[in-house]
Coordinates of C-alpha atoms in Angstrom, one line a residue:
Chain A
X737 CA 4.1 -26.4 19.0
X738 CA 7.6 -27.8 18.5
X739 CA 9.0 -24.3 18.5
X740 CA 8.9 -24.1 22.3
X741 CA 10.9 -27.2 22.7
X742 CA 13.4 -26.3 20.0
X743 CA 14.3 -22.8 20.9
X744 CA 15.2 -20.5 23.8
X745 CA 12.9 -17.5 24.2
X746 CA 14.1 -15.2 21.5
X747 CA 13.8 -11.6 20.7
X748 CA 10.1 -10.9 20.0
X749 CA 9.3 -8.6 17.1
X750 CA 7.4 -5.8 18.6
X751 CA 8.6 -5.7 22.2
X752 CA 11.9 -5.8 24.2
X753 CA 13.7 -9.1 25.0
X754 CA 12.4 -11.1 27.9
X755 CA 13.8 -10.3 31.3
X756 CA 16.6 -12.5 32.5
X757 CA 14.6 -13.5 35.5
X758 CA 12.0 -15.1 33.3
X759 CA 14.4 -17.2 31.4
X760 CA 14.6 -20.7 32.6
X761 CA 11.1 -20.8 34.1
X762 CA 9.2 -23.7 32.7
X763 CA 6.9 -22.0 30.2
X764 CA 6.0 -18.6 31.3
X765 CA 3.2 -16.5 29.9
X766 CA 5.8 -14.4 28.2
X767 CA 7.4 -17.3 26.4
X768 CA 4.0 -18.4 25.3
X769 CA 3.3 -15.0 23.8
X770 CA 6.6 -14.9 21.9
X771 CA 7.1 -18.5 21.0
X772 CA 3.7 -20.1 20.5
X773 CA 2.9 -20.4 16.9
X774 CA -0.6 -18.9 17.2
X775 CA 0.5 -15.9 19.3
X776 CA 3.4 -15.3 17.0
X777 CA 1.1 -15.5 14.0
X778 CA -1.1 -12.9 15.6
X779 CA 1.8 -10.5 16.2
X780 CA 3.1 -10.9 12.7
X781 CA -0.4 -10.4 11.2
X782 CA -1.1 -7.4 13.3
X783 CA 0.2 -4.5 11.0
X784 CA -1.5 -5.9 7.8
X785 CA -4.6 -6.8 9.7
X786 CA -4.8 -3.3 11.2
X787 CA -4.7 -1.7 7.8
X788 CA -7.1 -4.0 6.2
X789 CA -9.7 -3.9 9.0
X790 CA -9.6 -0.2 9.6
X791 CA -9.5 0.9 6.0
X792 CA -11.0 -1.9 4.1
X793 CA -13.3 -4.2 6.1
X794 CA -14.8 -1.4 8.2
X795 CA -15.5 0.9 5.3
X796 CA -17.0 -1.9 3.3
X797 CA -19.5 -2.5 6.0
X798 CA -19.9 1.2 6.6
X799 CA -20.7 1.6 2.9
X800 CA -23.5 -0.8 3.0
X801 CA -24.8 0.9 6.2
X802 CA -24.6 4.3 4.6
X803 CA -26.6 3.1 1.6
X804 CA -29.5 2.5 4.1
X805 CA -29.3 6.1 5.4
X806 CA -30.0 9.5 4.0
X807 CA -26.4 10.7 4.8
X808 CA -25.1 13.8 3.1
X809 CA -21.6 15.2 3.1
X810 CA -21.0 16.6 6.6
X811 CA -23.9 15.0 8.3
X812 CA -24.5 11.4 9.2
X813 CA -28.0 10.5 8.1
X814 CA -30.8 8.6 9.7
X815 CA -31.8 5.0 8.8
X816 CA -34.3 5.0 6.0
X817 CA -34.3 1.4 5.0
X818 CA -34.4 0.6 1.4
X819 CA -35.5 4.0 0.3
X820 CA -32.3 4.8 -1.6
X821 CA -32.6 1.5 -3.6
X822 CA -36.3 2.1 -4.3
X823 CA -35.4 5.6 -5.5
X824 CA -32.7 4.1 -7.7
X825 CA -35.0 1.5 -9.2
X826 CA -37.1 4.3 -10.6
X827 CA -34.2 6.2 -11.8
X828 CA -33.6 5.8 -15.6
X829 CA -30.0 7.3 -15.3
X830 CA -29.1 4.5 -12.9
X831 CA -30.4 1.8 -15.2
X832 CA -28.6 3.5 -18.1
X833 CA -25.4 3.3 -16.1
X834 CA -26.0 -0.4 -15.4
X835 CA -26.5 -1.0 -19.1
X836 CA -23.4 1.0 -19.9
X837 CA -21.3 -0.8 -17.3
X838 CA -22.4 -4.2 -18.6
X839 CA -21.8 -3.2 -22.2
X840 CA -18.4 -1.7 -21.3
X841 CA -17.3 -4.7 -19.3
X842 CA -18.6 -7.4 -21.7
X843 CA -17.2 -5.8 -24.9
X844 CA -13.9 -4.7 -23.4
X845 CA -13.2 -8.0 -21.6
X846 CA -14.0 -10.2 -24.6
X847 CA -11.8 -8.1 -26.9
X848 CA -9.0 -7.8 -24.4
X849 CA -9.1 -11.5 -23.9
X850 CA -9.1 -12.3 -27.7
X851 CA -6.3 -9.8 -28.6
X852 CA -4.4 -10.5 -25.5
X853 CA -4.4 -14.2 -26.1
X854 CA -3.4 -13.6 -29.7
X855 CA -0.6 -11.3 -28.7
X856 CA 0.6 -13.9 -26.1
X857 CA 0.7 -16.6 -28.8
X858 CA 2.6 -14.3 -31.1
X859 CA 5.1 -13.3 -28.4
X860 CA 5.6 -17.0 -27.6
X861 CA 7.1 -17.6 -31.0
X862 CA 10.8 -17.6 -31.6
X863 CA 12.1 -14.3 -32.9
X864 CA 14.9 -11.8 -32.4
X865 CA 14.6 -9.2 -29.6
X866 CA 12.0 -11.3 -27.8
X867 CA 12.8 -10.0 -24.3
X868 CA 12.8 -6.4 -25.6
X869 CA 9.4 -6.8 -27.3
X870 CA 7.9 -8.3 -24.1
X871 CA 9.2 -5.3 -22.1
X872 CA 7.8 -2.8 -24.6
X873 CA 4.4 -4.5 -24.7
X874 CA 4.0 -3.8 -21.0
X875 CA 4.5 -0.1 -21.2
X876 CA 0.8 0.9 -21.5
X877 CA 0.3 -1.0 -18.3
X878 CA 3.1 0.8 -16.4
X879 CA 2.0 4.3 -17.4
X880 CA -0.6 5.7 -15.0
X881 CA -4.1 5.3 -16.5
X882 CA -5.0 9.0 -16.1
X883 CA -1.9 10.1 -18.0
X884 CA -2.5 7.8 -20.9
X885 CA -6.2 8.7 -20.8
X886 CA -5.1 12.3 -21.3
X887 CA -3.2 11.2 -24.4
X888 CA -6.4 9.5 -25.7
X889 CA -8.4 12.6 -24.9
X890 CA -6.1 14.5 -27.3
X891 CA -6.3 11.7 -29.9
X892 CA -10.1 11.8 -29.6
X893 CA -10.3 15.6 -29.9
X894 CA -13.3 16.7 -31.9
X895 CA -11.4 19.2 -34.1
X896 CA -7.7 18.2 -34.1
X897 CA -7.8 14.5 -33.8
X898 CA -5.0 12.8 -35.6
X899 CA -7.2 9.8 -36.3
X900 CA -9.8 11.9 -38.1
X901 CA -7.0 13.7 -39.9
X902 CA -5.5 10.4 -41.1
X903 CA -8.8 8.9 -42.2
X904 CA -9.7 12.1 -44.0
X905 CA -6.4 12.1 -45.9
X906 CA -6.8 8.4 -46.8
X907 CA -10.2 9.4 -48.2
X908 CA -12.2 7.2 -45.9
X909 CA -14.3 9.9 -44.3
X910 CA -15.3 13.4 -45.4
X911 CA -15.7 15.2 -42.0
X912 CA -14.1 14.9 -38.6
X913 CA -15.4 12.2 -36.3
X914 CA -16.9 13.6 -33.1
X915 CA -15.4 10.8 -31.0
X916 CA -16.6 11.9 -27.5
X917 CA -19.6 14.1 -28.4
X918 CA -21.9 11.5 -29.9
X919 CA -23.3 8.9 -27.5
X920 CA -22.3 5.7 -29.4
X921 CA -19.0 7.1 -30.6
X922 CA -18.2 8.0 -27.1
X923 CA -19.1 4.5 -25.9
X924 CA -16.9 2.9 -28.5
X925 CA -14.1 5.4 -27.8
X926 CA -13.9 4.7 -24.1
X927 CA -14.1 1.0 -24.7
X928 CA -11.3 1.2 -27.1
X929 CA -9.1 3.1 -24.6
X930 CA -9.9 0.6 -22.0
X931 CA -9.0 -2.3 -24.3
X932 CA -5.8 -0.6 -25.2
X933 CA -4.8 -0.2 -21.6
X934 CA -5.8 -3.8 -20.6
X935 CA -4.2 -5.8 -23.4
X936 CA -0.7 -5.8 -22.0
X937 CA -1.7 -7.3 -18.7
X938 CA -3.7 -10.1 -20.3
X939 CA -1.0 -10.8 -22.9
X940 CA 1.9 -11.0 -20.5
X941 CA 0.1 -13.1 -17.9
X942 CA -1.2 -15.5 -20.6
X943 CA 2.3 -15.6 -22.0
X944 CA 3.6 -16.7 -18.6
X945 CA 1.0 -19.5 -18.7
X946 CA 2.1 -20.5 -22.2
X947 CA 5.7 -20.8 -21.0
X948 CA 4.6 -23.6 -18.6
X949 CA 3.3 -25.7 -21.4
X950 CA 6.0 -28.2 -22.4
X951 CA 7.0 -27.8 -26.1
X952 CA 7.1 -31.6 -26.4
X953 CA 3.3 -31.5 -26.4
X954 CA 3.2 -29.2 -29.4
X955 CA 5.8 -31.4 -31.2
X956 CA 3.8 -34.6 -30.5
X957 CA 0.6 -33.0 -31.8
X958 CA 2.4 -31.8 -34.9
X959 CA 3.8 -35.3 -35.6
X960 CA 0.2 -36.6 -35.2
X961 CA -0.8 -34.2 -38.0
X962 CA -2.7 -31.6 -36.0
X963 CA -3.3 -28.3 -37.7
X964 CA -2.3 -25.1 -35.9
X965 CA -5.9 -24.4 -34.9
X966 CA -6.3 -28.0 -33.6
X967 CA -3.1 -27.6 -31.6
X968 CA -4.4 -24.4 -30.1
X969 CA -7.9 -25.8 -29.4
X970 CA -7.0 -29.2 -28.0
X971 CA -3.5 -28.6 -26.4
X972 CA -2.8 -25.0 -25.6
X973 CA -6.3 -23.8 -24.6
X974 CA -7.1 -26.6 -22.1
X975 CA -3.8 -26.2 -20.4
X976 CA -4.2 -22.5 -20.1
X977 CA -7.7 -22.6 -18.6
X978 CA -6.7 -22.0 -15.0
X979 CA -4.6 -18.9 -15.8
X980 CA -7.3 -17.7 -18.1
X981 CA -9.8 -17.9 -15.3
X982 CA -7.6 -15.8 -13.0
X983 CA -6.7 -13.2 -15.6
X984 CA -10.3 -12.8 -16.7
X985 CA -11.6 -12.4 -13.2
X986 CA -9.2 -9.6 -12.6
X987 CA -9.9 -8.1 -16.0
X988 CA -13.7 -8.2 -15.6
X989 CA -13.5 -6.9 -12.0
X990 CA -11.3 -3.9 -12.8
X991 CA -13.2 -3.1 -16.0
X992 CA -16.5 -3.3 -14.2
X993 CA -15.4 -0.9 -11.5
X994 CA -13.5 1.4 -13.8
X995 CA -13.5 5.1 -12.9
X996 CA -10.4 6.9 -14.0
X997 CA -10.6 6.5 -17.8
X998 CA -14.2 7.6 -18.0
X999 CA -13.6 10.5 -15.6
X1000 CA -10.8 11.9 -17.7
X1001 CA -12.3 11.3 -21.1
X1002 CA -16.0 12.1 -20.8
X1003 CA -17.0 12.5 -17.1
X1004 CA -19.9 10.3 -18.0
X1005 CA -21.2 12.4 -20.8
X1006 CA -22.6 13.0 -23.4
X1007 CA -26.0 12.9 -21.7
X1008 CA -24.9 10.0 -19.5
X1009 CA -24.0 7.8 -22.5
X1010 CA -20.8 6.7 -20.9
X1011 CA -21.9 6.9 -17.3
X1012 CA -20.7 3.8 -15.4
X1013 CA -21.9 2.8 -12.0
X1014 CA -18.6 4.0 -10.5
X1015 CA -18.7 7.5 -12.1
X1016 CA -22.4 7.8 -11.3
X1017 CA -21.8 7.0 -7.6
X1018 CA -19.0 9.6 -7.5
X1019 CA -21.2 12.2 -9.1
X1020 CA -24.1 11.5 -6.7
X1021 CA -22.1 11.1 -3.6
X1022 CA -19.2 13.5 -3.8
X1023 CA -20.3 16.2 -6.3
X1024 CA -24.0 16.3 -5.4
X1025 CA -23.3 15.4 -1.8
X1026 CA -25.9 12.6 -1.5
X1027 CA -23.6 10.1 0.2
X1028 CA -26.5 7.6 0.9
X1029 CA -27.5 7.4 -2.7
X1030 CA -24.0 7.1 -4.0
X1031 CA -23.3 4.4 -1.5
X1032 CA -26.4 2.6 -2.7
X1033 CA -25.1 2.7 -6.3
X1034 CA -21.7 1.3 -5.3
X1035 CA -23.3 -1.4 -3.1
X1036 CA -25.4 -2.4 -6.1
X1037 CA -22.1 -3.3 -7.8
X1038 CA -21.3 -5.9 -5.1
X1039 CA -23.6 -8.6 -6.4
X1040 CA -22.1 -8.3 -9.9
X1041 CA -18.6 -8.6 -8.5
X1042 CA -19.5 -11.6 -6.4
X1043 CA -21.0 -13.2 -9.5
X1044 CA -17.8 -12.7 -11.5
X1045 CA -15.7 -14.1 -8.6
X1046 CA -17.9 -17.2 -8.2
X1047 CA -17.9 -18.0 -11.9
X1048 CA -14.1 -17.9 -12.1
X1049 CA -13.8 -19.8 -8.8
X1050 CA -15.9 -22.6 -10.1
X1051 CA -14.1 -22.5 -13.4
X1052 CA -10.9 -23.1 -11.4
X1053 CA -12.4 -25.9 -9.4
X1054 CA -13.4 -27.7 -12.6
X1055 CA -9.9 -27.5 -13.9
X1056 CA -8.5 -28.9 -10.7
X1057 CA -10.9 -31.8 -10.7
X1058 CA -10.1 -32.6 -14.3
X1059 CA -6.4 -32.6 -13.6
X1060 CA -6.9 -34.8 -10.6
X1061 CA -5.3 -32.3 -8.3
X1062 CA -6.3 -32.1 -4.7
X1063 CA -7.7 -28.9 -3.5
X1064 CA -5.1 -27.0 -1.5
Chain B
X896 CA -2.2 -25.3 -7.6
X897 CA 1.1 -25.5 -5.7
X898 CA 2.7 -27.8 -8.3
X899 CA 1.9 -25.3 -11.0
X900 CA 2.8 -22.3 -8.9
X901 CA 6.0 -23.9 -7.6
X902 CA 8.3 -20.9 -7.7
X903 CA 8.1 -17.5 -9.2
X904 CA 11.9 -17.6 -9.4
X905 CA 11.6 -20.3 -11.9
X906 CA 9.8 -18.0 -14.3
X907 CA 12.8 -16.3 -15.9
X908 CA 14.8 -19.6 -16.0
X909 CA 12.0 -21.4 -17.8
X910 CA 11.6 -18.4 -20.1
X911 CA 15.2 -18.5 -20.9
X912 CA 15.2 -22.2 -21.5
X913 CA 12.3 -21.9 -23.9
X914 CA 14.0 -19.1 -25.7
X915 CA 17.0 -21.2 -26.6
X916 CA 15.0 -24.1 -27.8
X917 CA 14.6 -23.7 -31.5
X918 CA 11.3 -25.4 -31.3
X919 CA 9.4 -26.1 -34.5
X920 CA 9.9 -22.8 -36.2
X921 CA 11.9 -24.5 -38.9
X922 CA 8.6 -25.8 -40.2
X923 CA 7.6 -22.4 -41.3
X924 CA 8.9 -20.5 -44.2
X925 CA 10.0 -16.9 -44.0
X926 CA 7.2 -15.3 -46.0
X927 CA 4.7 -17.3 -44.0
X928 CA 6.2 -16.0 -40.7
X929 CA 6.1 -12.5 -42.1
X930 CA 2.3 -12.7 -42.6
X931 CA 1.4 -14.8 -39.5
X932 CA 3.8 -13.3 -37.0
X933 CA 5.6 -10.1 -37.8
X934 CA 2.8 -8.2 -39.5
X935 CA 0.1 -8.7 -36.8
X936 CA 2.8 -8.1 -34.1
X937 CA 3.9 -5.0 -35.8
X938 CA 0.3 -3.6 -36.0
X939 CA -0.4 -4.4 -32.4
X940 CA 2.8 -2.8 -31.3
X941 CA 2.2 0.4 -33.3
X942 CA -1.3 0.7 -31.8
X943 CA 0.0 0.1 -28.3
X944 CA 2.8 2.7 -28.6
X945 CA 1.3 5.3 -30.8
X946 CA -0.4 7.2 -27.9
X947 CA 3.0 7.6 -26.3
X948 CA 4.6 8.8 -29.4
X949 CA 1.8 11.3 -29.9
X950 CA 2.1 12.4 -26.3
X951 CA 5.8 13.0 -26.6
X952 CA 5.5 14.7 -30.0
X953 CA 2.8 17.0 -28.8
X954 CA 4.9 18.0 -25.7
X955 CA 7.7 19.2 -27.9
X956 CA 5.8 20.8 -30.7
X957 CA 5.7 24.6 -30.9
X958 CA 2.2 26.0 -30.6
X959 CA 1.8 27.1 -34.2
X960 CA 2.4 23.5 -35.4
X961 CA 0.2 22.0 -32.7
X962 CA -3.2 22.8 -34.3
X963 CA -2.2 23.5 -37.9
X964 CA -2.5 20.0 -39.3
X965 CA -2.4 21.1 -42.9
X966 CA 0.7 23.3 -43.5
X967 CA 2.9 21.0 -41.4
X968 CA 3.2 17.2 -41.4
X969 CA 1.4 16.4 -38.1
X970 CA 3.5 13.2 -37.6
X971 CA 6.7 15.1 -37.2
X972 CA 7.9 18.4 -36.0
X973 CA 10.5 20.6 -37.6
X974 CA 11.3 22.9 -34.7
X975 CA 11.1 21.0 -31.4
X976 CA 10.8 23.2 -28.4
X977 CA 11.2 22.5 -24.7
X978 CA 8.9 25.5 -23.9
X979 CA 6.0 23.4 -22.5
X980 CA 8.3 21.2 -20.4
X981 CA 10.2 24.2 -19.1
X982 CA 7.0 26.1 -18.3
X983 CA 5.7 23.0 -16.5
X984 CA 8.9 22.6 -14.4
X985 CA 9.7 26.2 -13.6
X986 CA 6.4 28.2 -13.7
X987 CA 3.8 25.8 -12.3
X988 CA 3.5 23.9 -9.1
X989 CA 4.1 20.7 -11.1
X990 CA 7.4 19.8 -9.3
X991 CA 5.5 20.1 -6.0
X992 CA 2.9 17.7 -7.2
X993 CA 5.6 15.3 -8.4
X994 CA 7.1 15.5 -4.9
X995 CA 3.7 14.8 -3.3
X996 CA 3.1 11.8 -5.5
X997 CA 6.6 10.5 -4.8
X998 CA 6.4 11.0 -1.1
X999 CA 3.0 9.3 -0.8
X1000 CA 4.1 6.4 -3.1
X1001 CA 7.3 5.8 -1.2
X1002 CA 5.8 6.0 2.3
X1003 CA 2.7 3.9 1.4
X1004 CA 4.9 1.3 -0.4
X1005 CA 7.3 1.0 2.5
X1006 CA 4.5 0.6 5.1
X1007 CA 2.8 -2.0 2.9
X1008 CA 5.9 -4.0 2.2
X1009 CA 6.8 -4.2 6.0
X1010 CA 3.2 -5.3 6.8
X1011 CA 3.2 -7.7 3.9
X1012 CA 6.5 -9.4 4.7
X1013 CA 5.3 -10.1 8.3
X1014 CA 1.9 -11.3 7.1
X1015 CA 3.2 -13.4 4.3
X1016 CA 5.8 -15.0 6.6
X1017 CA 3.2 -15.8 9.2
X1018 CA 0.8 -17.3 6.7
X1019 CA 3.3 -19.4 4.8
X1020 CA 5.8 -20.4 7.6
X1021 CA 4.2 -20.0 11.0
X1022 CA 1.1 -21.7 9.8
X1023 CA -0.8 -20.5 12.9
X1024 CA -4.3 -21.8 13.4
X1025 CA -6.5 -20.5 10.6
X1026 CA -3.6 -19.4 8.4
X1027 CA -5.3 -20.8 5.3
X1028 CA -8.4 -18.8 6.0
X1029 CA -6.4 -15.6 6.6
X1030 CA -4.6 -16.2 3.3
X1031 CA -8.0 -16.6 1.5
X1032 CA -9.3 -13.4 3.2
X1033 CA -6.3 -11.5 2.0
X1034 CA -6.9 -12.7 -1.5
X1035 CA -10.5 -11.6 -1.3
X1036 CA -9.3 -8.2 0.0
X1037 CA -7.5 -7.8 -3.3
X1038 CA -10.7 -8.2 -5.1
X1039 CA -12.4 -5.3 -3.3
X1040 CA -12.2 -2.4 -5.7
X1041 CA -11.5 1.2 -4.6
X1042 CA -14.6 2.4 -6.5
X1043 CA -16.9 0.8 -3.9
X1044 CA -14.8 2.0 -0.9
X1045 CA -14.2 5.6 -1.6
X1046 CA -17.6 6.9 -0.3
X1047 CA -17.4 5.2 3.2
X1048 CA -13.7 5.8 3.3
X1049 CA -14.2 9.5 2.7
X1050 CA -16.3 9.7 5.9
X1051 CA -13.8 7.6 7.8
X1052 CA -11.0 9.9 6.6
X1053 CA -13.1 12.9 7.7
X1054 CA -13.8 11.4 11.1
X1055 CA -10.1 10.8 11.8
X1056 CA -9.3 14.3 10.7
X1057 CA -7.1 13.2 7.9
X1058 CA -9.1 15.0 5.1
X1059 CA -6.8 16.9 2.7
X1060 CA -3.6 15.7 4.3
X1061 CA -1.1 13.3 2.7
X1062 CA -1.9 10.9 5.6
X1063 CA -5.3 10.3 4.0
X1064 CA -3.5 8.7 1.1
X1065 CA -0.6 7.2 2.9
X1066 CA -3.0 5.2 5.2
X1067 CA -5.5 4.2 2.6
X1068 CA -3.2 3.1 -0.3
X1069 CA -1.9 0.2 1.7
X1070 CA -5.4 -1.4 1.5
X1071 CA -4.8 -1.7 -2.2
X1072 CA -1.1 -2.7 -1.9
X1073 CA -1.0 -5.1 1.1
X1074 CA -3.2 -7.8 -0.4
X1075 CA -1.3 -7.9 -3.6
X1076 CA 2.2 -7.8 -2.2
X1077 CA 1.4 -10.3 0.5
X1078 CA 0.1 -12.7 -2.2
X1079 CA 3.3 -12.1 -4.2
X1080 CA 5.6 -12.6 -1.3
X1081 CA 3.8 -15.7 -0.1
X1082 CA 4.9 -17.3 -3.4
X1083 CA 8.5 -16.3 -2.9
X1084 CA 8.6 -17.4 0.7
X1085 CA 7.1 -20.8 -0.2
X1086 CA 10.1 -21.4 -2.5
X1087 CA 12.6 -21.0 0.3
X1088 CA 13.6 -24.4 1.6
X1089 CA 12.3 -25.4 5.0
X1090 CA 15.6 -26.9 6.0
X1091 CA 17.3 -23.4 6.3
X1092 CA 14.7 -22.4 8.9
X1093 CA 15.0 -25.7 10.7
X1094 CA 18.8 -25.3 11.0
X1095 CA 18.4 -21.8 12.3
X1096 CA 15.7 -22.9 14.9
X1097 CA 18.1 -25.6 16.1
X1098 CA 20.9 -23.1 16.4
X1099 CA 18.6 -21.1 18.7
X1100 CA 17.4 -18.3 16.4
X1101 CA 14.1 -16.7 17.1
X1102 CA 11.4 -16.4 14.5
X1103 CA 12.2 -12.7 14.2
X1104 CA 15.9 -13.5 13.5
X1105 CA 15.0 -16.1 11.0
X1106 CA 12.8 -13.6 9.2
X1107 CA 15.3 -10.8 9.1
X1108 CA 18.5 -12.8 8.6
X1109 CA 17.4 -15.7 6.4
X1110 CA 14.1 -15.2 4.7
X1111 CA 14.2 -11.5 3.8
X1112 CA 17.8 -11.6 2.3
X1113 CA 16.8 -14.7 0.2
X1114 CA 13.6 -13.0 -1.0
X1115 CA 15.2 -9.8 -2.2
X1116 CA 14.0 -10.3 -5.9
X1117 CA 10.5 -10.7 -4.6
X1118 CA 10.8 -7.6 -2.4
X1119 CA 12.0 -5.6 -5.4
X1120 CA 9.1 -6.8 -7.5
X1121 CA 6.6 -6.0 -4.8
X1122 CA 8.2 -2.6 -4.3
X1123 CA 7.9 -1.7 -8.0
X1124 CA 4.4 -3.1 -8.2
X1125 CA 3.2 -1.1 -5.2
X1126 CA 5.0 2.0 -6.4
X1127 CA 3.3 1.7 -9.8
X1128 CA -0.1 1.2 -8.2
X1129 CA 0.3 4.2 -5.9
X1130 CA 1.3 6.4 -8.9
X1131 CA -1.7 5.1 -10.8
X1132 CA -4.2 5.6 -8.0
X1133 CA -6.8 8.2 -8.8
X1134 CA -10.1 8.0 -7.1
X1135 CA -8.9 8.2 -3.5
X1136 CA -6.6 11.1 -4.3
X1137 CA -9.5 12.8 -6.1
X1138 CA -11.9 12.4 -3.2
X1139 CA -9.7 12.9 -0.2
X1140 CA -7.5 15.8 -1.3
X1141 CA -9.0 19.2 -2.0
X1142 CA -6.3 21.9 -1.8
X1143 CA -4.1 22.4 -4.9
X1144 CA -0.8 22.1 -3.1
X1145 CA -1.6 18.6 -1.7
X1146 CA -2.6 17.0 -4.9
X1147 CA -0.9 14.2 -6.7
X1148 CA 0.2 14.3 -10.3
X1149 CA -2.8 12.5 -11.9
X1150 CA -5.4 14.5 -10.0
X1151 CA -3.6 17.8 -10.5
X1152 CA -3.2 17.3 -14.2
X1153 CA -6.9 16.5 -14.7
X1154 CA -8.1 19.4 -12.4
X1155 CA -5.6 22.2 -12.7
X1156 CA -4.4 22.0 -16.4
X1157 CA -7.8 21.8 -18.0
X1158 CA -8.8 25.4 -18.9
X1159 CA -10.4 27.0 -21.9
X1160 CA -7.0 27.5 -23.7
X1161 CA -6.9 25.7 -27.0
X1162 CA -3.1 25.6 -26.8
X1163 CA -3.3 23.7 -23.4
X1164 CA -2.5 20.4 -25.2
X1165 CA 1.2 21.2 -25.2
X1166 CA 1.3 21.6 -21.4
X1167 CA -1.1 18.8 -20.8
X1168 CA 1.0 16.3 -22.8
X1169 CA 4.2 17.6 -21.2
X1170 CA 2.6 17.0 -17.8
X1171 CA 1.5 13.5 -18.8
X1172 CA 4.9 12.8 -20.2
X1173 CA 6.8 14.0 -17.1
X1174 CA 4.4 12.1 -14.9
X1175 CA 5.0 8.8 -16.8
X1176 CA 8.8 9.0 -17.2
X1177 CA 9.8 8.2 -13.6
X1178 CA 7.8 5.0 -13.7
X1179 CA 9.0 4.0 -17.2
X1180 CA 12.7 4.6 -16.1
X1181 CA 12.1 2.5 -12.9
X1182 CA 10.5 -0.2 -15.0
X1183 CA 13.3 -0.2 -17.5
X1184 CA 15.8 -0.9 -14.7
X1185 CA 13.8 -3.8 -13.2
X1186 CA 11.9 -5.1 -16.1
X1187 CA 13.1 -8.7 -15.5
X1188 CA 11.8 -8.6 -11.9
X1189 CA 8.6 -7.0 -13.0
X1190 CA 7.7 -9.6 -15.6
X1191 CA 8.8 -12.4 -13.3
X1192 CA 6.6 -11.1 -10.6
X1193 CA 3.6 -10.7 -12.8
X1194 CA 3.9 -14.2 -14.1
X1195 CA 4.7 -15.6 -10.7
X1196 CA 1.8 -13.9 -9.0
X1197 CA -0.7 -15.1 -11.5
X1198 CA 0.5 -18.7 -11.5
X1199 CA 0.0 -18.7 -7.8

């Protein structure tokens, strides 16, 4: 509230300056609107809030509502209660997509974390061209997913795949691998592409975390005779936990809701082997036109996402408590 | 976490400081470093970069070498051709799609940055009643993925009459961009000393003047990072563009490549790869110019 005392009524952001007649009055309503902290806060928040309420909060609620209706494209449906969910619970394709999504998320996140952490540790060493290497590592993250997915589509081609060709010439396999045509091959192929795309983000953010660990701790541990594994396990890893929690939340969240990569590589095929919940909801809602059912599938993702967020949140809390930090 | 987060600007400085320290590397012999450091690093880098090499190589290979893996060495090309790229730029609507993507990305990014600067300043410095809650809500908004929003958003877009117009994308992309850039800018604003603002207040500056004349000029590195980040996210966005745009001339590059270039032609790979290459290049060039900002922003935002 000190603002009012400190300053003359200034130029407010969205509206013209106050009239001269109003200046000098004690505290007019206008002054309050332009100088009071809470009102000012409201004005400043207005553009962001408008976007987020109109195009994020409202659709989020609307999505849950649509999942309780039999809406189709072009017609708003009537309330049908839990019928969409009941229908889905008997739908084997839906459960297959849940299984695929969980497998995809679990395998991809674990591998991304392991290789990303390893890469971060490697990049943290002293070597020539360090900055350049870091910049190069991020390139897969910069290039739009769809465009790199197209490159993978070509790499995974059934007939002309360079991977098959190389393995054949090395004498490891006799025939071409059908990367995207066989259910399990397709699953591993899309998981590989997702890992490839996700490693740079994990590595660079963990590297940032590593930079905050004082080198003197490593030196002290070395003098105490700790092995490299012990240094990692008892010095590096505990100090990295908060950043790991944040990075892994994002990684899990974005892997779980992935759409682009699958859509480009397999469109959910062969026979739904790579159908994720996001791609299934797109197929049911936009292609088949059953908005209600599609919305029910995407609403079914919300509990999983909340679970991931809560786990990482409590992971963070535990760290704070261990470090004796106050919650801010 | 404020202590840890302190200041995203410190990122590069710390990085540089750590780089100059020789550390304990003298404890390791060269052969050992070769096996434990350079070899695994080399393998990872090759795997990370190979798809791009393959993309670029395919884009300049002549058709007859494209599918004939046995008479020619597939890892190299003897007669590079710009045929695919030329066809893409002069005989297809590709430049138009590039223009669409660029336009949507620039407008959505600009809108988001303006909204984010105002919001971040209000949350960090105005500290109005409930500012912490609003900050938390914005963080949560970042965790709402587009794949659960596109169905209801498509009906919203339809209701507002925005379907199949660039406005559908310009207005929906900020929901992805604002939470992230607000979060990023909050970190930068926190690092600016309070005293500067107090002086300005005593000199009679309004909050608006403080924001435009003191805070924003000081936060330029943060603004650049936020801009690049938002721009990259826009360029990368797929599901909204796929759902809300139906006519060919309004499509963005990622959607257009996936939908328009995929036909039965077995030689399509050349033009597909050329399209992917040309779509990636603007971002890679932009990234190359601002790589320091980008890395600092990523590290700063995560530490927050």
